[in-house]
């Protein structure tokens, strides 16, 4: 889970460290006699960032087209956790994130708000530093 749309673009698409360029590089440097194919990876990316719809669609389209990575926009962390659990993939960071969100939103002022309240809470604990 990332703070918002710009971070999703950076993590998935950045030419230096993005997921998409990393997958494409791994495919091109396959050590087997036949080059690796994107469909052999059977990769599913679950993004639970609260982001704008156009970014979600754009990133999902690019990773599907260029590396055949299936992407699910799951802004509800519990949905992402349930999906991972159903296929036996542990997400300890996701579970910790949900616990932190639950703790932060016990404050009535923050109850029912999106996950960005966690980032604001953590910034406040650090004295406003980002």
Short mmCIF file of C-alpha atoms in Angstrom, two decimals:
data_model
loop_
_atom_site.label_atom_id
_atom_site.label_comp_id
_atom_site.label_asym_id
_atom_site.label_seq_id
_atom_site.Cartn_x
_atom_site.Cartn_y
_atom_site.Cartn_z
CA UNK A 1 0.00 0.00 0.00
CA UNK A 2 1.38 3.35 -1.05
CA UNK A 3 0.29 6.87 -0.11
CA UNK A 4 -1.25 7.85 -3.47
CA UNK A 5 -1.10 7.87 -7.27
CA UNK A 6 2.38 9.38 -7.81
CA UNK A 7 3.96 6.68 -5.67
CA UNK A 8 2.09 3.93 -7.54
CA UNK A 9 3.43 5.26 -10.84
CA UNK A 10 6.95 5.38 -9.43
CA UNK A 11 6.89 1.89 -7.88
CA UNK A 12 5.40 0.20 -10.94
CA UNK A 13 6.81 2.24 -13.82
CA UNK A 14 10.05 4.00 -12.75
CA UNK A 15 12.81 3.17 -15.21
CA UNK A 16 15.38 2.90 -12.40
CA UNK A 17 13.60 0.71 -9.88
CA UNK A 18 10.06 0.01 -11.05
CA UNK A 19 8.36 -3.36 -10.99
CA UNK A 20 7.59 -3.32 -14.72
CA UNK A 21 11.16 -2.54 -15.90
CA UNK A 22 12.48 -5.09 -13.38
CA UNK A 23 10.23 -7.84 -14.73
CA UNK A 24 11.11 -6.98 -18.33
CA UNK A 25 14.84 -7.02 -17.47
CA UNK A 26 14.48 -10.39 -15.74
CA UNK A 27 12.69 -11.78 -18.78
CA UNK A 28 15.36 -10.52 -21.18
CA UNK A 29 18.21 -11.92 -19.09
CA UNK A 30 16.72 -15.39 -18.66
CA UNK A 31 19.49 -17.97 -18.41
CA UNK A 32 17.56 -20.79 -20.08
CA UNK A 33 18.05 -21.62 -23.75
CA UNK A 34 14.62 -20.25 -24.63
CA UNK A 35 13.82 -16.71 -23.55
CA UNK A 36 11.39 -16.46 -20.65
CA UNK A 37 7.88 -15.40 -21.57
CA UNK A 38 5.75 -13.04 -19.50
CA UNK A 39 2.91 -15.55 -19.39
CA UNK A 40 5.24 -18.04 -17.68
CA UNK A 41 5.50 -15.74 -14.67
CA UNK A 42 1.80 -15.94 -13.81
CA UNK A 43 2.19 -12.72 -11.84
CA UNK A 44 -0.62 -11.01 -9.96
CA UNK A 45 -0.10 -7.53 -8.54
CA UNK A 46 -2.59 -6.42 -5.89
CA UNK A 47 -2.52 -2.70 -5.25
CA UNK A 48 -4.42 -1.45 -2.24
CA UNK A 49 -3.48 2.20 -2.52
CA UNK A 50 -6.22 4.78 -2.41
CA UNK A 51 -5.52 6.26 -5.84
CA UNK A 52 -7.39 7.86 -8.67
CA UNK A 53 -9.14 5.59 -11.14
CA UNK A 54 -7.22 6.84 -14.17
CA UNK A 55 -3.86 5.95 -12.58
CA UNK A 56 -5.12 2.50 -11.58
CA UNK A 57 -6.35 1.84 -15.12
CA UNK A 58 -3.20 3.24 -16.78
CA UNK A 59 -0.78 1.26 -14.62
CA UNK A 60 -2.85 -1.93 -14.92
CA UNK A 61 -3.01 -1.53 -18.71
CA UNK A 62 0.74 -0.98 -19.05
CA UNK A 63 1.81 -3.90 -16.86
CA UNK A 64 -0.69 -6.18 -18.60
CA UNK A 65 0.35 -5.10 -22.10
CA UNK A 66 4.11 -5.01 -21.56
CA UNK A 67 4.67 -7.92 -19.15
CA UNK A 68 1.33 -9.75 -18.96
CA UNK A 69 1.09 -8.99 -15.24
CA UNK A 70 -2.47 -9.08 -13.96
CA UNK A 71 -3.18 -6.19 -11.64
CA UNK A 72 -6.03 -5.86 -9.20
CA UNK A 73 -6.90 -2.50 -7.70
CA UNK A 74 -8.06 -3.45 -4.24
CA UNK A 75 -8.29 -0.25 -2.21
CA UNK A 76 -9.81 -2.17 0.66
CA UNK A 77 -6.88 -3.77 2.50
CA UNK A 78 -9.13 -6.50 3.86
CA UNK A 79 -10.07 -7.45 0.30
CA UNK A 80 -6.39 -7.74 -0.61
CA UNK A 81 -5.65 -9.77 2.51
CA UNK A 82 -8.57 -12.11 1.85
CA UNK A 83 -7.43 -12.60 -1.76
CA UNK A 84 -3.89 -13.41 -0.66
CA UNK A 85 -5.14 -15.70 2.09
CA UNK A 86 -7.37 -17.60 -0.35
CA UNK A 87 -4.30 -18.59 -2.39
CA UNK A 88 -2.10 -19.23 0.64
CA UNK A 89 0.14 -16.16 0.37
CA UNK A 90 1.00 -14.64 3.76
CA UNK A 91 1.05 -10.83 3.90
CA UNK A 92 2.50 -9.98 7.32
CA UNK A 93 3.03 -6.34 6.35
CA UNK A 94 -0.58 -6.12 5.19
CA UNK A 95 -1.81 -7.61 8.47
CA UNK A 96 0.33 -5.13 10.40
CA UNK A 97 -1.03 -2.28 8.28
CA UNK A 98 -4.61 -3.25 9.05
CA UNK A 99 -3.81 -3.45 12.77
CA UNK A 100 -2.16 -0.01 12.68
CA UNK A 101 -5.14 1.44 10.78
CA UNK A 102 -7.56 -0.05 13.32
CA UNK A 103 -5.53 1.43 16.19
CA UNK A 104 -5.31 4.89 14.59
CA UNK A 105 -9.00 5.02 13.68
CA UNK A 106 -10.09 4.29 17.25
CA UNK A 107 -9.84 8.08 17.55
CA UNK A 108 -13.40 9.24 16.75
CA UNK A 109 -12.02 12.11 14.65
CA UNK A 110 -10.32 9.60 12.36
CA UNK A 111 -12.92 6.82 12.37
CA UNK A 112 -14.15 5.83 8.92
CA UNK A 113 -11.43 7.75 7.07
CA UNK A 114 -9.16 6.25 4.41
CA UNK A 115 -5.69 4.85 5.05
CA UNK A 116 -4.03 8.24 4.53
CA UNK A 117 -4.83 9.01 8.19
CA UNK A 118 -2.15 6.48 9.13
CA UNK A 119 0.48 8.42 7.19
CA UNK A 120 -0.63 11.70 8.79
CA UNK A 121 -0.56 10.03 12.22
CA UNK A 122 2.99 8.74 11.64
CA UNK A 123 4.11 12.16 10.39
CA UNK A 124 2.69 13.75 13.54
CA UNK A 125 4.64 11.26 15.67
CA UNK A 126 7.82 12.26 13.81
CA UNK A 127 7.21 15.93 14.45
CA UNK A 128 5.84 16.64 10.97
CA UNK A 129 8.87 15.27 9.07
CA UNK A 130 8.17 13.37 5.87
#
